[in-house]
């Protein structure tokens, strides 16, 4: 099932769906959607006599709107006169927010590589593999904001891209100064990166095992994955290298 984020689809009661445990309390169209795989999380206020439902499908937050006759459902975005999606805040609070705040907390409590001024006002967590070219491009993109003291990156090091990624990630995390070790690795990329000193690898292995547990828990299987807070202090996640049009949303105004 794929929902177009720009088009509000009208779905008849014969095509729709909800959670069996809630079957006695949900209207029939919502009930049928849940039976087809949507998880109905909560309701929210909507205009025009509609009743809003915050739902989840395959990890995606979806807004549903039950029509006043109780027999049809609108699926997708509903915009106000300012062009704002009225479901954005309810969906964050009910569906995406709790999951992404939990991911933020997991990152915050992990052993990370501090990259940039520890007092920089904007904190960005990024899942980084030593041999991920897009991780390095993301780091390069962040450089002007880091140099200006506006952004600090906190790297959750993992080893999933190449065979040597595991030992290099462990060598970085096992080094006495992880920030300097990451800088050394970046400076030596053209020569294969940081040397996997056995003593440091042994020390760092436990950290990398913990980091891999975190990414499994969060369903992460590729890098980079970037977590940042937007202007509403909501945790947002980007899987992959952010597009240049997203830089100011991620890093803040250009220095």
PDB file of C-alpha atoms in Angstrom:
ATOM      1  CA  UNK A   1       0.000   0.000   0.000  1.00  0.00           C
ATOM      2  CA  UNK A   2       1.430   3.353  -1.008  1.00  0.00           C
ATOM      3  CA  UNK A   3      -0.042   6.693   0.009  1.00  0.00           C
ATOM      4  CA  UNK A   4       0.659   9.754  -2.124  1.00  0.00           C
ATOM      5  CA  UNK A   5       1.749  12.485   0.288  1.00  0.00           C
ATOM      6  CA  UNK A   6       0.377  15.231  -1.958  1.00  0.00           C
ATOM      7  CA  UNK A   7      -2.967  13.837  -2.935  1.00  0.00           C
ATOM      8  CA  UNK A   8      -5.886  13.243  -0.609  1.00  0.00           C
ATOM      9  CA  UNK A   9      -7.575  10.055  -1.743  1.00  0.00           C
ATOM     10  CA  UNK A  10     -11.212   9.316  -1.067  1.00  0.00           C
ATOM     11  CA  UNK A  11     -11.624   5.666  -0.154  1.00  0.00           C
ATOM     12  CA  UNK A  12     -15.039   4.081   0.024  1.00  0.00           C
ATOM     13  CA  UNK A  13     -16.166   1.959   2.928  1.00  0.00           C
ATOM     14  CA  UNK A  14     -15.914  -1.168   0.805  1.00  0.00           C
ATOM     15  CA  UNK A  15     -12.141  -0.623   0.329  1.00  0.00           C
ATOM     16  CA  UNK A  16     -11.072   0.433   3.791  1.00  0.00           C
ATOM     17  CA  UNK A  17      -9.723  -0.628   7.276  1.00  0.00           C
ATOM     18  CA  UNK A  18      -8.299  -1.055  11.846  1.00  0.00           C
ATOM     19  CA  UNK A  19      -6.985  -2.903  14.827  1.00  0.00           C
ATOM     20  CA  UNK A  20      -8.981  -6.047  15.738  1.00  0.00           C
ATOM     21  CA  UNK A  21      -8.656  -5.267  19.442  1.00  0.00           C
ATOM     22  CA  UNK A  22     -10.329  -1.923  18.782  1.00  0.00           C
ATOM     23  CA  UNK A  23     -12.941  -3.248  16.366  1.00  0.00           C
ATOM     24  CA  UNK A  24     -15.814  -2.479  18.735  1.00  0.00           C
ATOM     25  CA  UNK A  25     -14.857   1.189  19.095  1.00  0.00           C
ATOM     26  CA  UNK A  26     -13.623   2.109  15.607  1.00  0.00           C
ATOM     27  CA  UNK A  27     -15.893   3.224  12.773  1.00  0.00           C
ATOM     28  CA  UNK A  28     -16.200   0.604  10.028  1.00  0.00           C
ATOM     29  CA  UNK A  29     -13.972   2.351   7.423  1.00  0.00           C
ATOM     30  CA  UNK A  30     -11.176   2.818   9.976  1.00  0.00           C
ATOM     31  CA  UNK A  31     -11.675  -0.724  11.260  1.00  0.00           C
ATOM     32  CA  UNK A  32     -11.253  -2.143   7.766  1.00  0.00           C
ATOM     33  CA  UNK A  33      -8.023  -0.167   7.211  1.00  0.00           C
ATOM     34  CA  UNK A  34      -6.571  -1.569  10.405  1.00  0.00           C
ATOM     35  CA  UNK A  35      -7.461  -5.085   9.298  1.00  0.00           C
ATOM     36  CA  UNK A  36      -5.442  -4.443   6.144  1.00  0.00           C
ATOM     37  CA  UNK A  37      -2.323  -3.575   8.156  1.00  0.00           C
ATOM     38  CA  UNK A  38      -2.575   0.000   9.403  1.00  0.00           C
ATOM     39  CA  UNK A  39      -1.983   0.609  13.090  1.00  0.00           C
ATOM     40  CA  UNK A  40      -4.389   3.218  14.415  1.00  0.00           C
ATOM     41  CA  UNK A  41      -2.551   5.157  17.107  1.00  0.00           C
ATOM     42  CA  UNK A  42      -4.783   8.075  18.109  1.00  0.00           C
ATOM     43  CA  UNK A  43      -7.405  10.588  17.008  1.00  0.00           C
ATOM     44  CA  UNK A  44      -7.010  14.325  16.538  1.00  0.00           C
ATOM     45  CA  UNK A  45      -9.149  17.356  15.795  1.00  0.00           C
ATOM     46  CA  UNK A  46      -9.875  18.134  12.145  1.00  0.00           C
ATOM     47  CA  UNK A  47     -11.963  20.802  10.377  1.00  0.00           C
ATOM     48  CA  UNK A  48     -15.188  20.495   8.412  1.00  0.00           C
ATOM     49  CA  UNK A  49     -16.784  17.823  10.547  1.00  0.00           C
ATOM     50  CA  UNK A  50     -13.931  15.386   9.815  1.00  0.00           C
ATOM     51  CA  UNK A  51     -12.421  13.176  12.504  1.00  0.00           C
ATOM     52  CA  UNK A  52      -8.647  12.787  12.221  1.00  0.00           C
ATOM     53  CA  UNK A  53      -6.841   9.504  12.916  1.00  0.00           C
ATOM     54  CA  UNK A  54      -3.070   9.192  13.323  1.00  0.00           C
ATOM     55  CA  UNK A  55      -1.936   5.869  11.871  1.00  0.00           C
ATOM     56  CA  UNK A  56       1.247   3.966  11.059  1.00  0.00           C
ATOM     57  CA  UNK A  57       1.896   1.744   8.044  1.00  0.00           C
ATOM     58  CA  UNK A  58       5.268   0.073   7.421  1.00  0.00           C
ATOM     59  CA  UNK A  59       7.000   2.677   9.575  1.00  0.00           C
ATOM     60  CA  UNK A  60       5.319   5.620   7.847  1.00  0.00           C
ATOM     61  CA  UNK A  61       3.006   8.050   9.661  1.00  0.00           C
ATOM     62  CA  UNK A  62      -0.295   8.481   7.836  1.00  0.00           C
ATOM     63  CA  UNK A  63      -3.230  10.815   8.480  1.00  0.00           C
ATOM     64  CA  UNK A  64      -6.763   9.506   7.982  1.00  0.00           C
ATOM     65  CA  UNK A  65      -9.903  11.643   7.966  1.00  0.00           C
ATOM     66  CA  UNK A  66     -13.294  10.080   8.590  1.00  0.00           C
ATOM     67  CA  UNK A  67     -16.079  11.947   6.779  1.00  0.00           C
ATOM     68  CA  UNK A  68     -19.161  13.135   8.713  1.00  0.00           C
ATOM     69  CA  UNK A  69     -21.306  10.324   7.269  1.00  0.00           C
ATOM     70  CA  UNK A  70     -18.926   7.789   8.867  1.00  0.00           C
ATOM     71  CA  UNK A  71     -18.702   5.819   5.622  1.00  0.00           C
ATOM     72  CA  UNK A  72     -15.683   7.267   3.804  1.00  0.00           C
ATOM     73  CA  UNK A  73     -12.085   8.109   4.600  1.00  0.00           C
ATOM     74  CA  UNK A  74      -9.649  10.667   3.193  1.00  0.00           C
ATOM     75  CA  UNK A  75      -5.990   9.571   3.247  1.00  0.00           C
ATOM     76  CA  UNK A  76      -3.077  11.998   3.000  1.00  0.00           C
ATOM     77  CA  UNK A  77      -2.375  15.687   3.525  1.00  0.00           C
ATOM     78  CA  UNK A  78      -5.013  18.250   4.470  1.00  0.00           C
ATOM     79  CA  UNK A  79      -3.729  21.810   4.119  1.00  0.00           C
ATOM     80  CA  UNK A  80      -4.896  25.047   5.725  1.00  0.00           C
ATOM     81  CA  UNK A  81      -4.869  28.453   4.016  1.00  0.00           C
ATOM     82  CA  UNK A  82      -1.194  28.907   4.934  1.00  0.00           C
ATOM     83  CA  UNK A  83      -0.287  25.715   3.106  1.00  0.00           C
ATOM     84  CA  UNK A  84       0.447  23.872   6.353  1.00  0.00           C
ATOM     85  CA  UNK A  85      -0.480  20.236   6.837  1.00  0.00           C
ATOM     86  CA  UNK A  86      -2.851  20.226   9.802  1.00  0.00           C
ATOM     87  CA  UNK A  87      -1.827  16.660  10.694  1.00  0.00           C
ATOM     88  CA  UNK A  88       1.905  17.381  10.966  1.00  0.00           C
ATOM     89  CA  UNK A  89       1.912  18.090  14.699  1.00  0.00           C
ATOM     90  CA  UNK A  90      -0.613  15.357  15.664  1.00  0.00           C
ATOM     91  CA  UNK A  91       1.301  12.769  13.637  1.00  0.00           C
ATOM     92  CA  UNK A  92       4.581  13.772  15.259  1.00  0.00           C
ATOM     93  CA  UNK A  93       3.116  13.651  18.767  1.00  0.00           C
ATOM     94  CA  UNK A  94       1.343  10.324  18.265  1.00  0.00           C
ATOM     95  CA  UNK A  95       3.468   8.369  15.794  1.00  0.00           C
ATOM     96  CA  UNK A  96       6.871   9.626  14.701  1.00  0.00           C
ATOM     97  CA  UNK A  97       7.806  11.706  17.739  1.00  0.00           C
ATOM     98  CA  UNK A  98       7.977   8.952  20.373  1.00  0.00           C
ATOM     99  CA  UNK A  99      10.025   6.716  18.067  1.00  0.00           C
ATOM    100  CA  UNK A 100      12.456   9.436  17.035  1.00  0.00           C
ATOM    101  CA  UNK A 101      12.836  10.811  20.566  1.00  0.00           C
ATOM    102  CA  UNK A 102      13.692   7.273  21.660  1.00  0.00           C
ATOM    103  CA  UNK A 103      16.326   7.055  18.909  1.00  0.00           C
ATOM    104  CA  UNK A 104      17.728  10.427  20.027  1.00  0.00           C
ATOM    105  CA  UNK A 105      18.009   9.157  23.607  1.00  0.00           C
ATOM    106  CA  UNK A 106      19.750   5.971  22.486  1.00  0.00           C
ATOM    107  CA  UNK A 107      22.293   8.054  20.580  1.00  0.00           C
ATOM    108  CA  UNK A 108      22.761  10.485  23.459  1.00  0.00           C
ATOM    109  CA  UNK A 109      23.588   7.651  25.850  1.00  0.00           C
ATOM    110  CA  UNK A 110      25.982   5.837  23.517  1.00  0.00           C
ATOM    111  CA  UNK A 111      29.744   6.277  23.379  1.00  0.00           C
ATOM    112  CA  UNK A 112      30.278   8.690  20.492  1.00  0.00           C
ATOM    113  CA  UNK A 113      32.999  10.625  18.704  1.00  0.00           C
ATOM    114  CA  UNK A 114      32.723  14.346  19.459  1.00  0.00           C
ATOM    115  CA  UNK A 115      33.304  16.334  16.271  1.00  0.00           C
ATOM    116  CA  UNK A 116      33.237  20.112  16.685  1.00  0.00           C
ATOM    117  CA  UNK A 117      32.866  22.467  19.618  1.00  0.00           C
ATOM    118  CA  UNK A 118      31.175  20.676  22.516  1.00  0.00           C
ATOM    119  CA  UNK A 119      29.410  23.965  23.297  1.00  0.00           C
ATOM    120  CA  UNK A 120      28.081  24.444  19.750  1.00  0.00           C
ATOM    121  CA  UNK A 121      24.334  25.113  19.999  1.00  0.00           C
ATOM    122  CA  UNK A 122      23.192  22.599  17.384  1.00  0.00           C
ATOM    123  CA  UNK A 123      23.770  18.901  18.062  1.00  0.00           C
ATOM    124  CA  UNK A 124      23.535  16.411  15.202  1.00  0.00           C
ATOM    125  CA  UNK A 125      23.851  12.668  15.647  1.00  0.00           C
ATOM    126  CA  UNK A 126      25.113  10.703  12.677  1.00  0.00           C
ATOM    127  CA  UNK A 127      25.654   6.972  12.187  1.00  0.00           C
ATOM    128  CA  UNK A 128      29.068   6.730  10.532  1.00  0.00           C
ATOM    129  CA  UNK A 129      31.028   3.921   8.915  1.00  0.00           C
ATOM    130  CA  UNK A 130      34.771   4.614   8.446  1.00  0.00           C
ATOM    131  CA  UNK A 131      34.537   3.561   4.789  1.00  0.00           C
ATOM    132  CA  UNK A 132      31.225   5.172   3.856  1.00  0.00           C
ATOM    133  CA  UNK A 133      31.848   7.808   1.146  1.00  0.00           C
ATOM    134  CA  UNK A 134      28.522   9.510   1.847  1.00  0.00           C
ATOM    135  CA  UNK A 135      29.421   9.788   5.532  1.00  0.00           C
ATOM    136  CA  UNK A 136      32.573  11.645   4.479  1.00  0.00           C
ATOM    137  CA  UNK A 137      30.573  13.905   2.145  1.00  0.00           C
ATOM    138  CA  UNK A 138      28.190  14.698   4.972  1.00  0.00           C
ATOM    139  CA  UNK A 139      31.142  15.598   7.188  1.00  0.00           C
ATOM    140  CA  UNK A 140      32.546  17.848   4.457  1.00  0.00           C
ATOM    141  CA  UNK A 141      29.166  19.540   4.025  1.00  0.00           C
ATOM    142  CA  UNK A 142      29.063  20.272   7.768  1.00  0.00           C
ATOM    143  CA  UNK A 143      32.561  21.790   7.833  1.00  0.00           C
ATOM    144  CA  UNK A 144      31.576  25.497   7.476  1.00  0.00           C
ATOM    145  CA  UNK A 145      29.099  25.221  10.359  1.00  0.00           C
ATOM    146  CA  UNK A 146      31.603  23.294  12.497  1.00  0.00           C
ATOM    147  CA  UNK A 147      34.331  25.856  11.827  1.00  0.00           C
ATOM    148  CA  UNK A 148      31.941  28.652  12.809  1.00  0.00           C
ATOM    149  CA  UNK A 149      31.202  26.933  16.139  1.00  0.00           C
ATOM    150  CA  UNK A 150      27.541  26.524  15.224  1.00  0.00           C
ATOM    151  CA  UNK A 151      27.310  22.742  14.902  1.00  0.00           C
ATOM    152  CA  UNK A 152      28.710  19.732  16.649  1.00  0.00           C
ATOM    153  CA  UNK A 153      28.481  16.280  15.093  1.00  0.00           C
ATOM    154  CA  UNK A 154      28.350  13.253  17.337  1.00  0.00           C
ATOM    155  CA  UNK A 155      29.321  10.120  15.421  1.00  0.00           C
ATOM    156  CA  UNK A 156      27.943   6.700  16.320  1.00  0.00           C
ATOM    157  CA  UNK A 157      30.686   4.598  14.741  1.00  0.00           C
ATOM    158  CA  UNK A 158      29.734   1.288  13.126  1.00  0.00           C
ATOM    159  CA  UNK A 159      31.393  -1.167  10.760  1.00  0.00           C
ATOM    160  CA  UNK A 160      29.018  -2.400   8.060  1.00  0.00           C
ATOM    161  CA  UNK A 161      30.334  -1.210   4.676  1.00  0.00           C
ATOM    162  CA  UNK A 162      33.529  -3.240   4.229  1.00  0.00           C
ATOM    163  CA  UNK A 163      35.354  -6.023   5.990  1.00  0.00           C
ATOM    164  CA  UNK A 164      37.912  -3.570   7.397  1.00  0.00           C
ATOM    165  CA  UNK A 165      35.207  -1.205   8.645  1.00  0.00           C
ATOM    166  CA  UNK A 166      34.737  -3.156  11.873  1.00  0.00           C
ATOM    167  CA  UNK A 167      38.382  -3.016  12.920  1.00  0.00           C
ATOM    168  CA  UNK A 168      38.808   0.608  11.865  1.00  0.00           C
ATOM    169  CA  UNK A 169      35.651   1.676  13.744  1.00  0.00           C
ATOM    170  CA  UNK A 170      36.914  -0.217  16.792  1.00  0.00           C
ATOM    171  CA  UNK A 171      40.383   1.370  16.451  1.00  0.00           C
ATOM    172  CA  UNK A 172      38.807   4.831  16.457  1.00  0.00           C
ATOM    173  CA  UNK A 173      36.608   4.090  19.483  1.00  0.00           C
ATOM    174  CA  UNK A 174      39.454   2.386  21.352  1.00  0.00           C
ATOM    175  CA  UNK A 175      41.909   5.247  20.857  1.00  0.00           C
ATOM    176  CA  UNK A 176      42.755   7.470  23.847  1.00  0.00           C
ATOM    177  CA  UNK A 177      41.405  10.487  21.898  1.00  0.00           C
ATOM    178  CA  UNK A 178      38.554   9.385  19.639  1.00  0.00           C
ATOM    179  CA  UNK A 179      38.179  12.828  18.071  1.00  0.00           C
ATOM    180  CA  UNK A 180      41.834  12.883  17.040  1.00  0.00           C
ATOM    181  CA  UNK A 181      41.540   9.286  15.802  1.00  0.00           C
ATOM    182  CA  UNK A 182      38.607  10.191  13.544  1.00  0.00           C
ATOM    183  CA  UNK A 183      40.516  13.228  12.240  1.00  0.00           C
ATOM    184  CA  UNK A 184      43.519  11.004  11.535  1.00  0.00           C
ATOM    185  CA  UNK A 185      41.301   8.549   9.677  1.00  0.00           C
ATOM    186  CA  UNK A 186      39.768  11.313   7.536  1.00  0.00           C
ATOM    187  CA  UNK A 187      43.212  12.732   6.747  1.00  0.00           C
ATOM    188  CA  UNK A 188      44.426   9.287   5.616  1.00  0.00           C
ATOM    189  CA  UNK A 189      41.401   8.265   3.523  1.00  0.00           C
ATOM    190  CA  UNK A 190      43.406   8.177   0.293  1.00  0.00           C
ATOM    191  CA  UNK A 191      45.879   5.825   1.962  1.00  0.00           C
ATOM    192  CA  UNK A 192      43.329   3.439   3.433  1.00  0.00           C
ATOM    193  CA  UNK A 193      42.410   5.330   6.574  1.00  0.00           C
ATOM    194  CA  UNK A 194      43.470   4.808  10.159  1.00  0.00           C
ATOM    195  CA  UNK A 195      45.720   1.901  11.058  1.00  0.00           C
ATOM    196  CA  UNK A 196      43.808  -0.725  13.051  1.00  0.00           C
ATOM    197  CA  UNK A 197      46.169  -0.895  16.030  1.00  0.00           C
ATOM    198  CA  UNK A 198      45.350  -4.230  17.744  1.00  0.00           C
ATOM    199  CA  UNK A 199      45.428  -2.753  21.244  1.00  0.00           C
ATOM    200  CA  UNK A 200      42.929  -0.042  20.323  1.00  0.00           C
ATOM    201  CA  UNK A 201      40.771  -2.505  18.383  1.00  0.00           C
ATOM    202  CA  UNK A 202      40.464  -4.727  21.460  1.00  0.00           C
ATOM    203  CA  UNK A 203      39.395  -1.757  23.573  1.00  0.00           C
ATOM    204  CA  UNK A 204      36.947  -0.473  20.978  1.00  0.00           C
ATOM    205  CA  UNK A 205      35.314  -3.778  20.074  1.00  0.00           C
ATOM    206  CA  UNK A 206      32.843  -3.636  22.964  1.00  0.00           C
ATOM    207  CA  UNK A 207      31.760  -0.130  21.978  1.00  0.00           C
ATOM    208  CA  UNK A 208      31.155  -1.212  18.377  1.00  0.00           C
ATOM    209  CA  UNK A 209      29.129  -4.220  19.560  1.00  0.00           C
ATOM    210  CA  UNK A 210      26.949  -1.841  21.590  1.00  0.00           C
ATOM    211  CA  UNK A 211      26.616   0.486  18.609  1.00  0.00           C
ATOM    212  CA  UNK A 212      25.554  -2.381  16.364  1.00  0.00           C
ATOM    213  CA  UNK A 213      22.925  -3.341  18.927  1.00  0.00           C
ATOM    214  CA  UNK A 214      21.591   0.224  18.741  1.00  0.00           C
ATOM    215  CA  UNK A 215      21.359   0.283  14.950  1.00  0.00           C
ATOM    216  CA  UNK A 216      19.653  -3.125  14.910  1.00  0.00           C
ATOM    217  CA  UNK A 217      17.151  -1.791  17.414  1.00  0.00           C
ATOM    218  CA  UNK A 218      16.518   1.228  15.186  1.00  0.00           C
ATOM    219  CA  UNK A 219      16.328  -0.771  11.964  1.00  0.00           C
ATOM    220  CA  UNK A 220      19.422   0.885  10.475  1.00  0.00           C
ATOM    221  CA  UNK A 221      21.309  -1.127   7.859  1.00  0.00           C
ATOM    222  CA  UNK A 222      23.097   1.582   5.854  1.00  0.00           C
ATOM    223  CA  UNK A 223      24.983   4.809   6.495  1.00  0.00           C
ATOM    224  CA  UNK A 224      24.846   7.692   7.029  1.00  0.00           C
ATOM    225  CA  UNK A 225      21.726   8.182   9.118  1.00  0.00           C
ATOM    226  CA  UNK A 226      21.344  11.700  10.492  1.00  0.00           C
ATOM    227  CA  UNK A 227      19.261  12.833  13.466  1.00  0.00           C
ATOM    228  CA  UNK A 228      18.679  16.533  14.106  1.00  0.00           C
ATOM    229  CA  UNK A 229      16.121  18.818  15.754  1.00  0.00           C
ATOM    230  CA  UNK A 230      14.079  21.139  13.570  1.00  0.00           C
ATOM    231  CA  UNK A 231      12.776  24.637  14.328  1.00  0.00           C
ATOM    232  CA  UNK A 232       9.967  23.092  16.396  1.00  0.00           C
ATOM    233  CA  UNK A 233      12.484  21.050  18.432  1.00  0.00           C
ATOM    234  CA  UNK A 234      11.154  17.895  16.786  1.00  0.00           C
ATOM    235  CA  UNK A 235      13.637  15.106  16.100  1.00  0.00           C
ATOM    236  CA  UNK A 236      13.950  14.508  12.360  1.00  0.00           C
ATOM    237  CA  UNK A 237      15.810  11.666  10.663  1.00  0.00           C
ATOM    238  CA  UNK A 238      17.430  11.500   7.227  1.00  0.00           C
ATOM    239  CA  UNK A 239      18.564   8.131   5.925  1.00  0.00           C
ATOM    240  CA  UNK A 240      21.375   8.698   3.474  1.00  0.00           C
ATOM    241  CA  UNK A 241      23.249  11.823   2.448  1.00  0.00           C
ATOM    242  CA  UNK A 242      21.019  14.911   2.815  1.00  0.00           C
ATOM    243  CA  UNK A 243      20.406  16.843  -0.378  1.00  0.00           C
ATOM    244  CA  UNK A 244      22.039  20.312  -0.534  1.00  0.00           C
ATOM    245  CA  UNK A 245      18.564  21.867  -0.316  1.00  0.00           C
ATOM    246  CA  UNK A 246      18.296  20.300   3.148  1.00  0.00           C
ATOM    247  CA  UNK A 247      21.587  21.648   4.534  1.00  0.00           C
ATOM    248  CA  UNK A 248      20.111  24.705   6.230  1.00  0.00           C
ATOM    249  CA  UNK A 249      17.306  22.637   7.742  1.00  0.00           C
ATOM    250  CA  UNK A 250      19.889  20.244   9.185  1.00  0.00           C
ATOM    251  CA  UNK A 251      22.747  22.616  10.072  1.00  0.00           C
ATOM    252  CA  UNK A 252      20.918  25.911  10.515  1.00  0.00           C
ATOM    253  CA  UNK A 253      21.438  29.221   8.641  1.00  0.00           C
ATOM    254  CA  UNK A 254      24.645  29.381   6.658  1.00  0.00           C
ATOM    255  CA  UNK A 255      27.514  31.059   8.536  1.00  0.00           C
TER     256      UNK A 255
END
